GROMACS .gro file of C-alpha atoms in nm:
model
  463
    1MET     CA    1  -1.532  13.481  14.081
    2LYS     CA    2  -1.592  13.756  13.824
    3SER     CA    3  -1.640  13.674  13.456
    4ALA     CA    4  -1.299  13.820  13.369
    5GLU     CA    5  -1.138  13.581  13.619
    6LYS     CA    6  -1.320  13.269  13.508
    7ILE     CA    7  -1.138  12.994  13.321
    8VAL     CA    8  -1.242  12.985  12.955
    9ILE     CA    9  -1.263  12.629  12.824
   10GLY     CA   10  -1.372  12.459  12.504
   11SER     CA   11  -1.609  12.171  12.439
   12GLU     CA   12  -1.332  11.930  12.542
   13GLU     CA   13  -1.026  11.975  12.761
   14TRP     CA   14  -0.764  11.781  12.957
   15CYS     CA   15  -0.758  11.781  13.336
   16SER     CA   16  -0.617  11.577  13.625
   17LEU     CA   17  -0.781  11.411  13.926
   18PRO     CA   18  -0.491  11.401  14.175
   19GLN     CA   19  -0.679  11.232  14.460
   20LEU     CA   20  -0.756  10.940  14.227
   21ASN     CA   21  -0.398  10.926  14.090
   22ILE     CA   22  -0.520  11.023  13.741
   23PRO     CA   23  -0.266  11.276  13.606
   24ALA     CA   24  -0.441  11.333  13.272
   25ILE     CA   25  -0.785  11.258  13.135
   26ASN     CA   26  -0.968  11.399  12.834
   27ILE     CA   27  -1.306  11.541  12.940
   28ARG     CA   28  -1.622  11.627  12.750
   29VAL     CA   29  -1.755  11.962  12.869
   30ASP     CA   30  -2.135  11.949  12.875
   31SER     CA   31  -2.322  12.240  13.029
   32GLY     CA   32  -2.646  12.063  12.939
   33ALA     CA   33  -2.569  11.789  13.193
   34LYS     CA   34  -2.605  11.874  13.562
   35THR     CA   35  -2.383  11.598  13.703
   36SER     CA   36  -2.026  11.502  13.616
   37ALA     CA   37  -1.951  11.136  13.537
   38LEU     CA   38  -1.631  10.931  13.536
   39HIS     CA   39  -1.578  10.609  13.345
   40ALA     CA   40  -1.538  10.329  13.602
   41VAL     CA   41  -1.552   9.950  13.590
   42ASN     CA   42  -1.541   9.675  13.854
   43ILE     CA   43  -1.716   9.906  14.097
   44MET     CA   44  -1.724   9.740  14.441
   45PRO     CA   45  -1.862   9.891  14.765
   46PHE     CA   46  -1.684   9.817  15.095
   47LYS     CA   47  -1.658   9.942  15.451
   48LYS     CA   48  -1.358  10.136  15.583
   49ASN     CA   49  -1.355  10.249  15.947
   50GLY     CA   50  -1.730  10.195  15.953
   51GLU     CA   51  -1.788  10.425  15.654
   52SER     CA   52  -1.910  10.343  15.302
   53TRP     CA   53  -1.634  10.339  15.041
   54VAL     CA   54  -1.614  10.218  14.685
   55SER     CA   55  -1.326  10.070  14.487
   56PHE     CA   56  -1.317  10.089  14.108
   57GLU     CA   57  -1.092  10.082  13.804
   58VAL     CA   58  -1.052  10.363  13.553
   59HIS     CA   59  -0.921  10.332  13.197
   60PRO     CA   60  -0.839  10.702  13.160
   61LEU     CA   61  -0.723  10.698  12.798
   62GLN     CA   62  -0.973  10.647  12.519
   63ASN     CA   63  -0.921  10.331  12.306
   64ASP     CA   64  -0.664  10.203  12.554
   65GLY     CA   65  -0.777   9.911  12.763
   66ARG     CA   66  -0.432   9.830  12.901
   67THR     CA   67  -0.384  10.149  13.104
   68THR     CA   68  -0.568  10.090  13.431
   69VAL     CA   69  -0.578  10.306  13.744
   70TYR     CA   70  -0.707  10.142  14.063
   71CYS     CA   71  -0.904  10.387  14.279
   72GLU     CA   72  -1.078  10.406  14.616
   73ALA     CA   73  -1.299  10.685  14.749
   74PRO     CA   74  -1.564  10.749  15.017
   75VAL     CA   75  -1.923  10.727  14.895
   76ILE     CA   76  -2.117  11.048  14.955
   77ASP     CA   77  -2.442  10.943  14.789
   78LYS     CA   78  -2.621  10.702  14.554
   79ARG     CA   79  -2.837  10.867  14.290
   80ARG     CA   80  -3.055  10.760  14.002
   81ILE     CA   81  -2.919  10.933  13.693
   82LYS     CA   82  -3.083  10.934  13.350
   83SER     CA   83  -2.831  10.860  13.075
   84SER     CA   84  -2.825  11.018  12.729
   85SER     CA   85  -3.023  10.717  12.601
   86GLY     CA   86  -3.300  10.795  12.851
   87LEU     CA   87  -3.229  10.499  13.081
   88GLY     CA   88  -3.222  10.543  13.458
   89GLU     CA   89  -2.919  10.406  13.645
   90LEU     CA   90  -2.839  10.402  14.017
   91ARG     CA   91  -2.483  10.532  14.054
   92TYR     CA   92  -2.235  10.583  14.336
   93VAL     CA   93  -2.136  10.946  14.390
   94ILE     CA   94  -1.791  11.047  14.516
   95ARG     CA   95  -1.621  11.381  14.581
   96THR     CA   96  -1.275  11.441  14.439
   97THR     CA   97  -1.041  11.724  14.344
   98ILE     CA   98  -1.014  11.839  13.983
   99ASN     CA   99  -0.708  12.026  13.859
  100ILE     CA  100  -0.736  12.234  13.544
  101ALA     CA  101  -0.546  12.544  13.425
  102GLU     CA  102  -0.343  12.544  13.750
  103SER     CA  103  -0.663  12.578  13.952
  104SER     CA  104  -0.806  12.311  14.184
  105TRP     CA  105  -1.146  12.261  14.347
  106ASP     CA  106  -1.365  11.975  14.467
  107ILE     CA  107  -1.641  11.832  14.249
  108GLU     CA  108  -1.900  11.558  14.279
  109VAL     CA  109  -1.865  11.276  14.027
  110THR     CA  110  -2.089  10.978  13.953
  111LEU     CA  111  -1.927  10.647  13.862
  112THR     CA  112  -2.056  10.467  13.551
  113ASN     CA  113  -1.936  10.257  13.263
  114ARG     CA  114  -1.882  10.507  12.978
  115ILE     CA  115  -1.719  10.247  12.754
  116SER     CA  116  -1.941  10.333  12.458
  117MET     CA  117  -1.898  10.709  12.498
  118GLY     CA  118  -1.647  10.929  12.319
  119TYR     CA  119  -1.486  11.055  12.642
  120ARG     CA  120  -1.385  10.890  12.967
  121MET     CA  121  -1.520  11.176  13.173
  122LEU     CA  122  -1.808  11.422  13.138
  123LEU     CA  123  -1.787  11.757  13.319
  124GLY     CA  124  -2.135  11.884  13.407
  125ARG     CA  125  -2.247  12.239  13.486
  126GLN     CA  126  -2.258  12.177  13.862
  127ALA     CA  127  -1.878  12.135  13.861
  128MET     CA  128  -1.827  12.446  13.644
  129ALA     CA  129  -2.062  12.691  13.817
  130GLY     CA  130  -1.894  13.020  13.906
  131ILE     CA  131  -1.554  12.896  13.788
  132MET     CA  132  -1.567  12.843  13.412
  133LEU     CA  133  -1.698  12.992  13.090
  134VAL     CA  134  -1.753  12.755  12.797
  135ASP     CA  135  -1.676  12.843  12.436
  136PRO     CA  136  -1.862  12.561  12.254
  137GLU     CA  137  -1.689  12.637  11.923
  138ALA     CA  138  -1.342  12.589  12.072
  139SER     CA  139  -1.159  12.273  12.171
  140CYS     CA  140  -0.866  12.207  12.406
  141LEU     CA  141  -0.795  12.575  12.471
  142LEU     CA  142  -0.573  12.474  12.763
  143GLY     CA  143  -0.351  12.245  12.559
  144ILE     CA  144  -0.312  11.875  12.476
  145PRO     CA  145  -0.051  11.654  12.644
  146SER     CA  146   0.179  11.477  12.400
  147GLN     CA  147   0.183  11.100  12.364
  148GLU     CA  148   0.526  11.097  12.530
  149VAL     CA  149   0.389  11.286  12.830
  150LEU     CA  150   0.091  11.052  12.862
  151SER     CA  151   0.320  10.749  12.837
  152SER     CA  152   0.539  10.887  13.116
  153TYR     CA  153   0.232  10.960  13.333
  154TYR     CA  154   0.094  10.608  13.301
  155SER     CA  155   0.409  10.398  13.256
  156THR     CA  156   0.345  10.202  13.577
  157GLN     CA  157  -0.028  10.154  13.517
  158ARG     CA  158  -0.001   9.986  13.178
  159LYS     CA  159  -0.081   9.615  13.190
  160LYS     CA  160   0.149   9.373  13.018
  161PRO     CA  161  -0.059   9.128  12.816
  162SER     CA  162  -0.050   8.781  12.966
  163GLY     CA  163  -0.357   8.619  12.820
  164LEU     CA  164  -0.454   8.506  12.473
  165ASN     CA  165  -0.325   8.634  12.141
  166ILE     CA  166  -0.638   8.752  11.960
  167GLY     CA  167  -0.654   8.905  11.613
  168VAL     CA  168  -0.937   9.119  11.477
  169LEU     CA  169  -0.958   9.035  11.106
  170ALA     CA  170  -1.115   9.340  10.942
  171SER     CA  171  -1.064   9.628  10.699
  172ASN     CA  172  -1.091   9.950  10.901
  173PRO     CA  173  -0.896   9.989  11.228
  174GLU     CA  174  -1.081  10.316  11.305
  175LEU     CA  175  -1.429  10.161  11.295
  176TYR     CA  176  -1.601  10.187  11.635
  177SER     CA  177  -1.671   9.814  11.659
  178ASN     CA  178  -1.312   9.714  11.583
  179ARG     CA  179  -1.167   9.967  11.829
  180ARG     CA  180  -1.404   9.854  12.102
  181ILE     CA  181  -1.324   9.485  12.057
  182ILE     CA  182  -0.950   9.553  12.077
  183GLU     CA  183  -0.999   9.773  12.383
  184ALA     CA  184  -1.219   9.513  12.555
  185GLY     CA  185  -0.959   9.243  12.495
  186GLU     CA  186  -0.680   9.461  12.630
  187GLU     CA  187  -0.883   9.536  12.943
  188ARG     CA  188  -0.896   9.163  13.009
  189GLY     CA  189  -0.520   9.122  12.971
  190HIS     CA  190  -0.510   8.977  12.619
  191ASN     CA  191  -0.269   9.072  12.343
  192MET     CA  192  -0.494   9.224  12.076
  193GLU     CA  193  -0.390   9.296  11.719
  194PHE     CA  194  -0.572   9.441  11.422
  195ILE     CA  195  -0.517   9.228  11.110
  196ASN     CA  196  -0.598   9.409  10.786
  197ILE     CA  197  -0.763   9.168  10.544
  198LYS     CA  198  -0.606   9.324  10.238
  199ASP     CA  199  -0.254   9.282  10.382
  200CYS     CA  200  -0.285   8.906  10.435
  201TYR     CA  201  -0.188   8.632  10.191
  202ILE     CA  202  -0.186   8.255  10.208
  203LYS     CA  203   0.063   7.974  10.150
  204LEU     CA  204  -0.114   7.650  10.063
  205ASP     CA  205   0.107   7.356  10.145
  206GLY     CA  206   0.002   7.007  10.252
  207LYS     CA  207   0.281   6.982  10.510
  208ASN     CA  208   0.331   7.342  10.618
  209PRO     CA  209   0.040   7.580  10.539
  210GLU     CA  210   0.110   7.939  10.641
  211MET     CA  211  -0.062   8.275  10.679
  212HIS     CA  212   0.156   8.568  10.576
  213TYR     CA  213   0.126   8.942  10.638
  214ARG     CA  214   0.256   9.214  10.408
  215GLY     CA  215   0.634   9.235  10.447
  216GLY     CA  216   0.672   8.859  10.489
  217ARG     CA  217   0.569   8.826  10.855
  218LEU     CA  218   0.415   8.492  10.954
  219LEU     CA  219   0.081   8.513  11.136
  220ASN     CA  220   0.112   8.194  11.333
  221GLN     CA  221   0.095   8.328  11.690
  222PHE     CA  222  -0.279   8.369  11.730
  223ASP     CA  223  -0.497   8.166  11.963
  224ALA     CA  224  -0.815   8.317  11.818
  225ILE     CA  225  -0.939   8.555  11.553
  226ILE     CA  226  -1.256   8.762  11.540
  227PRO     CA  227  -1.360   8.800  11.175
  228ARG     CA  228  -1.528   9.137  11.106
  229ILE     CA  229  -1.558   9.111  10.730
  230ARG     CA  230  -1.719   9.386  10.523
  231PRO     CA  231  -1.947   9.265  10.240
  232SER     CA  232  -1.711   9.370   9.960
  233MET     CA  233  -1.441   9.149  10.115
  234THR     CA  234  -1.658   8.845  10.188
  235PHE     CA  235  -1.487   8.605   9.945
  236TYR     CA  236  -1.130   8.694  10.044
  237GLY     CA  237  -1.211   8.740  10.412
  238CYS     CA  238  -1.376   8.397  10.430
  239ALA     CA  239  -1.077   8.243  10.250
  240LEU     CA  240  -0.846   8.391  10.516
  241THR     CA  241  -1.073   8.282  10.802
  242ARG     CA  242  -1.088   7.930  10.656
  243HIS     CA  243  -0.708   7.920  10.639
  244PHE     CA  244  -0.671   8.040  10.999
  245GLU     CA  245  -0.906   7.758  11.101
  246ALA     CA  246  -0.698   7.511  10.898
  247ILE     CA  247  -0.381   7.599  11.090
  248GLY     CA  248  -0.559   7.553  11.422
  249VAL     CA  249  -0.665   7.909  11.511
  250TYR     CA  250  -1.007   7.945  11.674
  251ALA     CA  251  -1.243   8.166  11.472
  252GLN     CA  252  -1.529   8.316  11.671
  253ASN     CA  253  -1.750   8.292  11.362
  254SER     CA  254  -1.642   8.025  11.116
  255ALA     CA  255  -1.582   8.095  10.750
  256SER     CA  256  -1.866   7.864  10.645
  257ALA     CA  257  -2.111   8.037  10.881
  258ILE     CA  258  -2.011   8.383  10.757
  259ALA     CA  259  -2.040   8.278  10.391
  260SER     CA  260  -2.385   8.126  10.451
  261SER     CA  261  -2.511   8.437  10.630
  262ARG     CA  262  -2.391   8.662  10.345
  263ASP     CA  263  -2.590   8.463  10.089
  264LYS     CA  264  -2.933   8.614  10.153
  265LEU     CA  265  -3.121   8.351   9.954
  266TYR     CA  266  -2.938   8.051  10.102
  267SER     CA  267  -2.969   8.191  10.454
  268LEU     CA  268  -3.347   8.233  10.415
  269GLN     CA  269  -3.371   7.875  10.289
  270LEU     CA  270  -3.182   7.751  10.595
  271LEU     CA  271  -3.396   7.962  10.828
  272ILE     CA  272  -3.732   7.846  10.694
  273ASN     CA  273  -3.607   7.487  10.709
  274SER     CA  274  -3.573   7.545  11.084
  275GLY     CA  275  -3.936   7.658  11.096
  276LEU     CA  276  -3.857   8.026  11.142
  277PRO     CA  277  -4.116   8.283  11.023
  278ILE     CA  278  -4.004   8.525  10.749
  279PRO     CA  279  -4.188   8.774  10.527
  280THR     CA  280  -4.310   8.607  10.207
  281THR     CA  281  -4.019   8.621   9.964
  282GLY     CA  282  -3.983   8.551   9.591
  283PHE     CA  283  -3.680   8.476   9.374
  284ALA     CA  284  -3.667   8.427   8.998
  285ASN     CA  285  -3.415   8.447   8.716
  286SER     CA  286  -3.621   8.565   8.422
  287PRO     CA  287  -3.799   8.902   8.370
  288LEU     CA  288  -4.085   8.697   8.227
  289ASP     CA  289  -4.173   8.597   8.583
  290THR     CA  290  -4.188   8.953   8.721
  291ASN     CA  291  -4.567   8.973   8.744
  292ASP     CA  292  -4.590   8.639   8.921
  293LEU     CA  293  -4.321   8.747   9.165
  294ILE     CA  294  -4.516   9.061   9.250
  295LYS     CA  295  -4.838   8.863   9.304
  296MET     CA  296  -4.650   8.603   9.509
  297VAL     CA  297  -4.558   8.856   9.779
  298GLY     CA  298  -4.900   9.019   9.794
  299GLY     CA  299  -4.849   9.298   9.541
  300ALA     CA  300  -4.720   9.650   9.592
  301PRO     CA  301  -4.589   9.808   9.803
  302LEU     CA  302  -4.306   9.557   9.821
  303ILE     CA  303  -3.934   9.538   9.899
  304VAL     CA  304  -3.664   9.461   9.643
  305LYS     CA  305  -3.333   9.342   9.790
  306LEU     CA  306  -2.998   9.293   9.622
  307LEU     CA  307  -2.853   8.964   9.741
  308GLU     CA  308  -2.516   9.135   9.796
  309GLY     CA  309  -2.654   9.436   9.990
  310THR     CA  310  -2.598   9.509  10.358
  311GLN     CA  311  -2.664   9.776  10.626
  312GLY     CA  312  -2.975   9.880  10.435
  313LYS     CA  313  -2.789   9.936  10.108
  314GLY     CA  314  -2.938   9.761   9.807
  315VAL     CA  315  -3.284   9.756   9.970
  316VAL     CA  316  -3.553   9.952   9.784
  317LEU     CA  317  -3.922  10.009   9.849
  318ALA     CA  318  -4.144   9.993   9.541
  319GLU     CA  319  -4.471  10.165   9.632
  320THR     CA  320  -4.672  10.079   9.318
  321LYS     CA  321  -4.698   9.780   9.084
  322LYS     CA  322  -4.558   9.984   8.796
  323ALA     CA  323  -4.259  10.096   9.007
  324ALA     CA  324  -4.202   9.737   9.117
  325GLU     CA  325  -4.204   9.611   8.757
  326SER     CA  326  -3.959   9.880   8.645
  327LEU     CA  327  -3.728   9.822   8.940
  328ILE     CA  328  -3.721   9.442   8.911
  329ASN     CA  329  -3.664   9.451   8.535
  330ALA     CA  330  -3.392   9.715   8.570
  331PHE     CA  331  -3.203   9.497   8.818
  332LYS     CA  332  -3.251   9.195   8.594
  333SER     CA  333  -3.113   9.382   8.293
  334LEU     CA  334  -2.798   9.445   8.498
  335ARG     CA  335  -2.778   9.071   8.578
  336ALA     CA  336  -2.817   9.152   8.946
  337ASN     CA  337  -2.958   8.882   9.174
  338ILE     CA  338  -3.251   9.013   9.378
  339LEU     CA  339  -3.515   8.901   9.623
  340VAL     CA  340  -3.868   9.038   9.618
  341GLN     CA  341  -4.025   9.052   9.964
  342GLU     CA  342  -4.361   9.153  10.108
  343PHE     CA  343  -4.370   9.493  10.275
  344ILE     CA  344  -4.482   9.474  10.639
  345LYS     CA  345  -4.656   9.808  10.670
  346GLU     CA  346  -4.750   9.766  11.036
  347ALA     CA  347  -4.380   9.754  11.131
  348ASN     CA  348  -4.395  10.131  11.073
  349GLY     CA  349  -4.026  10.174  10.993
  350LYS     CA  350  -3.912   9.986  11.304
  351ASP     CA  351  -3.723   9.665  11.362
  352ILE     CA  352  -3.561   9.488  11.654
  353ARG     CA  353  -3.190   9.402  11.658
  354CYS     CA  354  -3.114   9.114  11.894
  355PHE     CA  355  -2.746   9.062  11.970
  356VAL     CA  356  -2.677   8.692  12.026
  357ILE     CA  357  -2.354   8.557  12.178
  358ASN     CA  358  -2.305   8.183  12.229
  359GLY     CA  359  -2.676   8.105  12.212
  360LYS     CA  360  -2.791   8.385  12.443
  361VAL     CA  361  -2.958   8.717  12.362
  362VAL     CA  362  -2.735   8.960  12.553
  363ALA     CA  363  -2.898   9.284  12.435
  364SER     CA  364  -3.188   9.406  12.223
  365ILE     CA  365  -3.272   9.743  12.074
  366MET     CA  366  -3.559   9.888  11.875
  367ARG     CA  367  -3.431  10.069  11.566
  368THR     CA  368  -3.651  10.340  11.417
  369ALA     CA  369  -3.605  10.470  11.064
  370ALA     CA  370  -3.523  10.834  11.002
  371PRO     CA  371  -3.811  11.056  10.881
  372GLY     CA  372  -3.901  10.973  10.520
  373GLU     CA  373  -3.702  10.647  10.535
  374PHE     CA  374  -3.837  10.291  10.569
  375ARG     CA  375  -3.505  10.125  10.659
  376ALA     CA  376  -3.428  10.128  11.030
  377ASN     CA  377  -3.053  10.064  11.000
  378ILE     CA  378  -2.836  10.290  11.217
  379HIS     CA  379  -2.603  10.340  10.918
  380MET     CA  380  -2.900  10.483  10.726
  381GLY     CA  381  -2.970  10.747  10.991
  382GLY     CA  382  -3.198  10.539  11.213
  383SER     CA  383  -3.214  10.580  11.591
  384ALA     CA  384  -3.199  10.314  11.861
  385GLN     CA  385  -3.349  10.262  12.203
  386LEU     CA  386  -3.370   9.980  12.456
  387VAL     CA  387  -3.658   9.738  12.403
  388LYS     CA  388  -3.797   9.444  12.597
  389ILE     CA  389  -3.842   9.150  12.364
  390THR     CA  390  -4.106   8.881  12.398
  391PRO     CA  391  -4.024   8.516  12.475
  392GLU     CA  392  -4.118   8.432  12.113
  393GLU     CA  393  -3.880   8.695  11.975
  394ARG     CA  394  -3.602   8.567  12.200
  395LYS     CA  395  -3.664   8.212  12.080
  396ILE     CA  396  -3.651   8.326  11.715
  397ALA     CA  397  -3.324   8.512  11.767
  398ILE     CA  398  -3.153   8.219  11.941
  399LEU     CA  399  -3.274   7.963  11.686
  400ALA     CA  400  -3.173   8.189  11.394
  401ALA     CA  401  -2.814   8.223  11.524
  402LYS     CA  402  -2.800   7.848  11.592
  403THR     CA  403  -2.932   7.766  11.245
  404MET     CA  404  -2.662   7.981  11.085
  405ASN     CA  405  -2.400   7.829  11.320
  406LEU     CA  406  -2.294   8.177  11.435
  407LYS     CA  407  -2.140   8.229  11.779
  408VAL     CA  408  -2.196   8.605  11.742
  409ALA     CA  409  -2.490   8.734  11.544
  410GLY     CA  410  -2.717   9.034  11.500
  411VAL     CA  411  -3.068   8.903  11.439
  412ASP     CA  412  -3.318   9.146  11.289
  413ILE     CA  413  -3.689   9.096  11.363
  414ILE     CA  414  -3.999   9.298  11.280
  415ARG     CA  415  -4.336   9.287  11.452
  416GLY     CA  416  -4.610   9.196  11.208
  417GLU     CA  417  -4.983   9.182  11.278
  418ASN     CA  418  -4.963   8.802  11.301
  419GLY     CA  419  -4.650   8.793  11.515
  420PRO     CA  420  -4.275   8.849  11.481
  421LEU     CA  421  -4.100   8.789  11.149
  422LEU     CA  422  -3.730   8.726  11.096
  423LEU     CA  423  -3.564   8.961  10.847
  424GLU     CA  424  -3.194   8.881  10.848
  425VAL     CA  425  -2.902   8.734  11.043
  426ASN     CA  426  -2.583   8.945  11.042
  427SER     CA  427  -2.248   8.775  11.106
  428SER     CA  428  -2.060   9.102  11.176
  429PRO     CA  429  -2.313   9.309  11.372
  430GLY     CA  430  -2.211   9.664  11.461
  431LEU     CA  431  -2.158   9.755  11.826
  432GLU     CA  432  -2.199  10.132  11.832
  433GLY     CA  433  -2.578  10.152  11.822
  434ILE     CA  434  -2.643   9.868  12.067
  435GLU     CA  435  -2.372   9.965  12.317
  436GLY     CA  436  -2.484  10.327  12.307
  437ALA     CA  437  -2.851  10.242  12.362
  438THR     CA  438  -2.803   9.973  12.626
  439SER     CA  439  -2.478  10.087  12.798
  440LYS     CA  440  -2.371   9.722  12.792
  441ASP     CA  441  -2.015   9.608  12.729
  442ILE     CA  442  -2.102   9.392  12.427
  443ALA     CA  443  -1.740   9.385  12.308
  444GLY     CA  444  -1.636   9.253  12.647
  445MET     CA  445  -1.896   8.977  12.623
  446MET     CA  446  -1.752   8.874  12.286
  447ILE     CA  447  -1.406   8.844  12.442
  448GLU     CA  448  -1.543   8.648  12.739
  449SER     CA  449  -1.712   8.409  12.495
  450ILE     CA  450  -1.374   8.334  12.337
  451GLU     CA  451  -1.219   8.280  12.681
  452LYS     CA  452  -1.489   8.027  12.771
  453ASP     CA  453  -1.468   7.843  12.441
  454LEU     CA  454  -1.090   7.812  12.453
  455ASN     CA  455  -1.095   7.707  12.817
  456LYS     CA  456  -1.333   7.431  12.717
  457GLY     CA  457  -1.072   7.317  12.467
  458THR     CA  458  -1.299   7.350  12.164
  459ARG     CA  459  -0.996   7.455  11.957
  460ARG     CA  460  -0.627   7.404  12.004
  461ARG     CA  461  -0.361   7.593  11.817
  462LYS     CA  462  -0.131   7.364  11.618
  463GLY     CA  463   0.235   7.343  11.696
   0.00000   0.00000   0.00000
């Protein structure tokens, strides 16, 4: 095909896969990737007329776990593919027809769980060769199907929720973690709803306590809630979570556990009482004790932490004794509560985030700080990659979550010269970095944890 005859596409487009009964799917066009990939779950090999086939499910629409297309296709190969995170994965390869701009041709597609990716399908250069030209500055040059059209396409593939009623109690419905949790619940047949913290209010009544939503609606239908409370909403969010618990709704993390984890000083006291190792930490009220605080943690450089900080905010490195004195006294003059903590230089701007669900470490990543930065938080520009943790680190992570009474926790550990040290336990750990680096369905594991707990009868909804 000559250049003038080639289809010009942007960095993303819509196409159809008619042999798989997928009438519309949004694709990421990536000429840097050789192989195309399709989001697939529940991938199961089987034999058909003596040949190797594979069955799988596709959720073709982003952030929509209810729309499910069941597919079968012959297997043409199994290949080890390196993902964008650098991990190798053995994938089934199928051949199917792609339809785009009224043109059709066969392409090879690998099947993989792309749940943490921005698109449900990636179109690689092998599928485009000789047929397409890519304008990387453009997007959806061939048009975007309307919501009405998509609804008509997939009207028979949309699951009706028949499971639990689960609410995600949070502030931002567009946040990756919140969207993923809702999607994961919908995939498993549950009725998921985003509950905005600021739109809730409480009726305290000894005989008939109620949770109300803006407009007067009663929130009494939930079997479970997943609190995802931002630091600025800790007090109100915990009050709401406590009230949900009082009316018999299961909370994945309890209000008392969340409140304890948000109090940095109290949480460290609980953790050391369980025998967990932490960096040497000092706390004082008066500026008169500043010099002793600095000596207590081994001198400068040292870390100063606001008790109310999170995601790396409110954490400052003081590189000299003079800088430490100025910083501590400045915070004290503002009546801010701070911790002073020894700086573990050998950590070299890295920490380990262990994701714990129901007493098990389900995933771990090494977070590396951005150049010129000492904080390894993803929100501060840090990067993440898969890491194998030691048995001691696993034990620390599990005990830390248990000590804080958290069913779901992000446990942060650094590797010091004398062994691992526990930094912090997060009651609302983010999913984007860890799902992206590990390709694991962490949100799905959170939903499965609720299913198991409710099946055990640990909580029963009143009424």
